[in-house]
Coordinates of C-alpha atoms in Angstrom, one line a residue:
M279 CA 136.7 62.5 40.9
R280 CA 137.4 60.7 44.3
S281 CA 138.7 57.2 44.0
H282 CA 136.9 54.3 45.7
P283 CA 139.4 51.9 47.4
I284 CA 136.9 49.1 48.0
L285 CA 135.8 49.1 44.4
A286 CA 139.4 49.1 43.2
L287 CA 140.2 46.1 45.4
C288 CA 137.3 44.2 44.1
L289 CA 138.1 45.0 40.5
A290 CA 141.9 44.4 40.7
P291 CA 141.7 40.5 40.6
L292 CA 139.3 40.6 37.8
L293 CA 141.4 43.0 35.7
A294 CA 144.5 41.0 36.5
L295 CA 142.9 37.9 34.9
T296 CA 141.6 39.8 31.9
P297 CA 143.8 40.2 28.8
A298 CA 144.7 43.9 28.1
A299 CA 143.2 43.6 24.6
T300 CA 139.9 42.5 26.2
V301 CA 139.9 45.4 28.7
S302 CA 140.6 47.8 25.8
A303 CA 137.7 46.3 23.7
L304 CA 135.3 46.6 26.6
A305 CA 136.2 50.3 27.0
E306 CA 135.6 50.8 23.3
E307 CA 132.2 49.2 23.6
A308 CA 131.1 51.4 26.4
P309 CA 130.8 55.0 25.0
A310 CA 130.4 57.8 27.4
P311 CA 126.7 58.4 28.4
L312 CA 124.8 61.3 27.0
G313 CA 122.3 63.4 28.9
I314 CA 118.7 63.0 27.7
G315 CA 119.0 66.6 26.3
L316 CA 121.9 65.3 24.2
E317 CA 124.4 67.2 26.2
G318 CA 127.8 66.4 24.7
F319 CA 126.4 65.6 21.2
A320 CA 127.4 68.4 18.7
Y321 CA 125.0 70.0 16.3
P322 CA 126.2 71.6 13.1
F323 CA 125.0 75.1 14.0
P324 CA 124.5 76.9 17.3
V325 CA 121.5 75.7 19.4
R326 CA 119.1 78.1 21.1
F327 CA 116.3 77.5 23.5
L328 CA 112.7 78.8 23.9
P329 CA 111.3 78.5 27.4
L330 CA 107.9 76.7 27.5
T331 CA 105.7 75.0 30.1
R332 CA 104.4 71.4 29.8
D333 CA 102.9 69.1 32.3
G334 CA 103.3 71.8 34.9
E335 CA 107.1 71.8 34.4
A336 CA 109.5 74.3 32.9
Q337 CA 110.6 73.0 29.5
R338 CA 113.0 74.2 26.8
L339 CA 112.4 73.9 23.0
A340 CA 115.7 73.7 21.2
Y341 CA 116.3 75.0 17.7
M342 CA 118.9 76.1 15.2
D343 CA 118.3 79.5 13.5
V344 CA 120.6 79.7 10.5
A345 CA 120.8 83.0 8.5
P346 CA 120.9 83.1 4.7
A347 CA 124.5 82.6 3.5
D348 CA 124.0 85.3 0.8
N349 CA 121.3 87.1 -1.2
A350 CA 118.6 86.8 1.4
N351 CA 115.2 86.4 -0.1
G352 CA 113.2 87.4 3.0
R353 CA 111.7 84.0 3.5
T354 CA 112.1 81.4 6.3
V355 CA 111.8 77.7 6.2
L356 CA 110.9 75.7 9.3
L357 CA 112.3 72.1 9.4
L358 CA 110.3 69.5 11.3
H359 CA 112.1 66.2 12.1
G360 CA 111.1 62.6 12.3
R361 CA 110.6 60.5 15.4
N362 CA 113.9 58.7 15.4
F363 CA 116.1 61.7 14.5
P364 CA 117.4 64.9 16.1
S365 CA 117.2 68.1 14.0
S366 CA 121.0 67.8 13.4
Y367 CA 120.3 65.4 10.5
W368 CA 118.9 68.3 8.5
E369 CA 122.4 69.7 8.0
P370 CA 122.6 69.1 4.2
V371 CA 119.2 70.6 3.7
I372 CA 120.0 73.6 5.9
R373 CA 123.1 74.4 3.9
A374 CA 121.3 74.1 0.6
L375 CA 118.4 76.4 1.7
S376 CA 120.7 78.9 3.4
N377 CA 122.9 79.1 0.3
A378 CA 119.7 79.7 -1.8
G379 CA 118.9 82.8 0.4
Y380 CA 116.5 81.3 2.9
R381 CA 116.6 81.7 6.7
V382 CA 116.3 78.2 8.2
V383 CA 114.9 77.3 11.6
A384 CA 115.4 73.6 12.5
I385 CA 113.4 72.6 15.6
D386 CA 113.7 69.8 18.1
Q387 CA 110.2 69.3 19.2
L388 CA 109.7 68.7 23.0
G389 CA 110.6 65.1 23.6
F390 CA 113.3 65.0 21.0
G391 CA 116.9 65.9 20.4
K392 CA 118.2 68.7 22.7
S393 CA 114.7 69.7 23.8
S394 CA 113.2 68.8 27.2
K395 CA 111.5 65.4 27.6
P396 CA 107.9 65.8 28.9
V397 CA 106.4 62.7 30.5
G398 CA 102.7 63.5 29.8
A399 CA 100.7 62.5 26.7
F400 CA 101.8 64.1 23.4
T401 CA 99.5 65.7 21.0
F402 CA 100.1 67.2 17.5
D403 CA 97.9 70.1 18.5
R404 CA 100.3 70.9 21.4
M405 CA 103.4 70.5 19.1
A406 CA 101.8 72.8 16.5
A407 CA 101.1 75.4 19.2
D408 CA 104.8 75.1 20.4
T409 CA 106.0 75.6 16.9
I410 CA 103.8 78.7 16.5
A411 CA 105.1 80.0 19.9
L412 CA 108.6 79.7 18.5
A413 CA 107.7 81.4 15.2
D414 CA 106.1 84.3 17.2
S415 CA 109.2 84.7 19.3
L416 CA 111.3 84.9 16.1
K417 CA 108.7 87.4 14.6
L418 CA 107.9 85.1 11.7
P419 CA 104.3 85.8 10.6
R420 CA 104.5 83.5 7.7
F421 CA 106.9 80.7 6.7
D422 CA 107.4 77.6 4.6
V423 CA 107.6 74.1 6.1
V424 CA 109.8 71.1 5.1
A425 CA 108.9 68.1 7.2
H426 CA 110.1 64.5 7.4
S427 CA 108.3 61.4 8.6
M428 CA 106.5 62.2 11.9
G429 CA 107.2 65.8 11.2
G430 CA 104.9 65.4 8.2
M431 CA 102.0 64.6 10.5
L432 CA 102.8 67.6 12.6
A433 CA 103.0 69.8 9.4
V434 CA 99.5 68.7 8.4
R435 CA 98.1 69.7 11.8
L436 CA 100.1 73.0 11.6
A437 CA 98.8 73.9 8.2
R438 CA 95.2 73.0 9.2
S439 CA 95.3 74.8 12.6
Y440 CA 97.2 77.9 11.4
P441 CA 96.6 78.2 7.6
Q442 CA 97.4 81.9 7.6
R443 CA 101.0 81.2 8.8
V444 CA 102.0 78.4 6.4
N445 CA 103.0 79.5 2.9
S446 CA 103.8 76.0 1.5
L447 CA 104.6 72.5 2.6
V448 CA 107.2 70.0 1.5
L449 CA 106.5 66.6 3.0
E450 CA 109.4 64.2 2.8
A451 CA 108.4 60.6 3.2
P452 CA 105.7 61.5 5.7
I453 CA 104.0 58.9 7.9
G454 CA 100.4 59.1 8.7
L455 CA 99.2 58.7 5.1
E456 CA 96.9 56.0 6.4
D457 CA 95.0 55.5 9.6
Y458 CA 97.1 53.0 11.5
R459 CA 94.2 52.3 13.9
F460 CA 92.5 50.3 11.1
S461 CA 95.3 47.8 11.1
V462 CA 97.2 48.0 14.4
P463 CA 95.5 47.2 17.7
P464 CA 96.2 49.3 20.8
V465 CA 99.5 48.5 22.4
P466 CA 99.9 49.1 26.2
D467 CA 102.5 51.5 27.4
E468 CA 104.2 48.8 29.4
T469 CA 104.7 46.6 26.4
L470 CA 106.2 49.5 24.5
L471 CA 108.5 50.5 27.4
T472 CA 109.8 47.0 27.7
R473 CA 110.3 46.5 24.0
E474 CA 112.2 49.8 23.6
S475 CA 114.4 49.4 26.6
D476 CA 115.4 45.9 25.6
L477 CA 116.3 46.9 22.0
S478 CA 120.0 46.5 21.5
A479 CA 122.2 48.7 19.3
E480 CA 122.4 46.0 16.7
A481 CA 118.7 45.4 16.7
Y482 CA 117.9 49.1 16.4
R483 CA 120.4 49.5 13.6
K484 CA 118.8 46.6 11.7
Q485 CA 115.3 48.1 12.4
L486 CA 116.2 51.4 10.8
M487 CA 117.9 49.8 7.8
T488 CA 115.1 47.4 7.1
S489 CA 112.0 49.2 8.2
Y490 CA 113.1 52.3 6.3
S491 CA 114.5 50.4 3.3
L492 CA 117.6 52.5 3.4
S493 CA 120.0 52.6 0.4
I494 CA 122.8 54.2 2.4
P495 CA 125.3 52.2 4.4
A496 CA 124.7 51.5 8.1
S497 CA 127.6 53.8 8.9
A498 CA 125.5 56.8 7.8
I499 CA 122.9 56.2 10.6
E500 CA 125.5 55.2 13.2
P501 CA 125.3 58.6 15.0
F502 CA 121.6 58.0 15.7
V503 CA 122.2 54.4 16.9
S504 CA 125.0 55.8 19.1
I505 CA 122.7 58.5 20.6
R506 CA 120.1 55.9 21.5
E507 CA 122.7 53.7 23.2
R508 CA 124.4 56.5 25.0
V509 CA 121.3 58.0 26.6
K510 CA 120.7 54.6 28.3
G511 CA 123.6 55.6 30.6
S512 CA 121.8 58.7 31.8
G513 CA 120.2 58.8 35.2
E514 CA 117.2 60.3 33.5
Y515 CA 116.9 57.5 30.9
P516 CA 113.5 56.3 32.3
R517 CA 112.1 59.8 31.5
W518 CA 113.5 59.7 28.0
L519 CA 112.0 56.3 27.5
R520 CA 108.6 57.3 28.7
S521 CA 108.7 60.4 26.4
F522 CA 109.6 58.3 23.4
V523 CA 106.8 55.8 24.0
N524 CA 104.3 58.6 24.3
S525 CA 105.3 59.8 20.9
Y526 CA 104.3 56.4 19.4
Q527 CA 100.9 56.6 21.1
M528 CA 100.4 60.0 19.6
I529 CA 101.2 58.7 16.1
W530 CA 98.8 55.8 16.5
S531 CA 95.9 57.6 18.2
Q532 CA 95.9 60.9 16.3
P533 CA 95.6 60.3 12.6
V534 CA 95.9 63.2 10.2
V535 CA 95.3 61.4 6.8
H536 CA 91.6 62.5 6.8
E537 CA 92.7 66.2 7.0
I538 CA 95.3 66.1 4.2
P539 CA 92.9 66.7 1.3
L540 CA 91.7 69.8 3.2
I541 CA 95.1 71.6 3.2
K542 CA 95.0 74.7 1.0
A543 CA 98.7 75.5 1.0
P544 CA 100.7 74.3 -2.0
T545 CA 102.1 70.9 -1.0
L546 CA 104.8 68.7 -2.4
F547 CA 105.3 65.1 -1.4
I548 CA 108.8 63.8 -2.0
M549 CA 108.7 60.0 -1.6
G550 CA 111.3 57.2 -1.7
A551 CA 110.0 54.5 -4.0
N552 CA 111.3 51.8 -1.6
D553 CA 109.7 53.3 1.5
H554 CA 107.0 51.0 3.0
N555 CA 107.5 52.2 6.6
A556 CA 104.3 52.0 8.7
P557 CA 104.5 52.5 12.5
G558 CA 103.1 49.7 14.4
K559 CA 103.2 47.2 11.5
G560 CA 104.9 44.6 13.8
F561 CA 101.9 44.7 16.1
A562 CA 99.3 44.2 13.2
P563 CA 97.8 40.8 12.5
T564 CA 100.0 39.0 10.0
E565 CA 97.3 39.0 7.3
M566 CA 97.1 42.8 7.4
R567 CA 100.7 43.8 7.3
S568 CA 101.2 43.4 3.6
A569 CA 98.6 46.0 2.9
M570 CA 100.3 48.6 5.1
G571 CA 102.9 51.1 4.0
D572 CA 101.9 51.8 0.4
N573 CA 103.3 55.3 1.0
T574 CA 104.0 56.2 -2.6
G575 CA 100.5 55.2 -3.6
H576 CA 98.9 57.0 -0.7
A577 CA 100.9 60.2 -1.5
R578 CA 99.9 60.2 -5.1
A579 CA 96.2 59.6 -4.3
L580 CA 96.2 62.3 -1.6
A581 CA 98.0 64.8 -3.7
G582 CA 95.3 64.3 -6.4
R583 CA 92.6 65.1 -3.9
M584 CA 94.2 68.4 -2.6
P585 CA 93.6 71.8 -4.1
N586 CA 97.3 72.3 -4.8
G587 CA 99.1 69.0 -4.2
K588 CA 101.9 67.2 -6.1
A589 CA 103.9 64.0 -5.5
E590 CA 107.4 63.3 -6.7
V591 CA 108.8 59.8 -6.3
I592 CA 112.6 59.1 -6.3
N593 CA 113.5 55.6 -7.3
N594 CA 115.9 53.3 -5.4
V595 CA 115.7 55.2 -2.1
G596 CA 113.7 54.6 1.1
H597 CA 112.5 56.7 4.1
L598 CA 115.5 59.0 4.5
V599 CA 115.2 60.8 1.2
H600 CA 117.3 63.8 2.1
M601 CA 120.2 61.6 3.2
E602 CA 119.9 59.0 0.5
A603 CA 119.3 61.3 -2.5
T604 CA 120.5 64.6 -1.1
E605 CA 121.1 66.5 -4.4
M606 CA 117.8 65.4 -5.9
F607 CA 115.9 66.2 -2.8
N608 CA 117.4 69.6 -2.4
T609 CA 116.7 70.4 -6.1
L610 CA 113.1 69.4 -5.9
T611 CA 112.6 71.3 -2.7
L612 CA 114.2 74.5 -3.9
E613 CA 112.3 74.4 -7.3
F614 CA 109.0 74.0 -5.4
L615 CA 109.7 76.7 -2.8
N616 CA 111.0 79.2 -5.4
T617 CA 107.8 79.0 -7.3
H618 CA 105.4 79.3 -4.4

């Protein structure tokens, strides 16, 4: 890289007056930027890409395709992530499923992780179609689905739109178990853009720990806090930000709760008893917030209205069940998949 003499001359007096320890601390507080496709952030397994088109632009859908470790059973599980997480966080689930004989495909939906970041409106219908396009490219006529949080909303739309493709569903702490429009007013894009861009690392860390009622230490979610901070250094950060805000508007404006009782595929809800997460709760009138986020109650009620639904609740954990109670989550998931 070429040096800049003028910049060096300007900085020299400042650095001369700054203690070495302070300079070192400043360097530590400024991690290297990430590209908005998380270039430079390692995933636990090789990442591949499916070419797609969205908003008139060429896009890439990122995914990990992990073969069975041994004793392949001929079945494939698709993993669908939540809004605040890349598919890399599925690592303990991928290993458990692979060791049990399943092929595992963990997808970064467009707008997330290592996938491209569209700037147009998001829809669960489009995400479901993209997921099917990937399944077709991998020659997967039928598959099981394990989905977390926002991924649970996508899984509902996937099962409703393509029932012949989905063998069974495991919904981990899904959002969308209530219609948020009944409690949360519309929020303008500009308000969301400002709010998200102004959110500091500490505020985001606190948001995840408290909104998700997590039982794990903050250090366990630090990689995701770091990702969010580091993409701010990318020249394409405004595009990332616009894409992220569009995903909130999709969650708010496209409820799936009314479709859940219509799903015919065997479905298991795995809920954290402490999880009261409800997107948009902070924008709701104060008097309505306490009624939002009864996720365990909603899951049990909805499972009871389904042709083949069941809800399991794990005590003392929150929204990230597969990270907070990994062994129990994997056991419940495998027992369910192995019997359907």
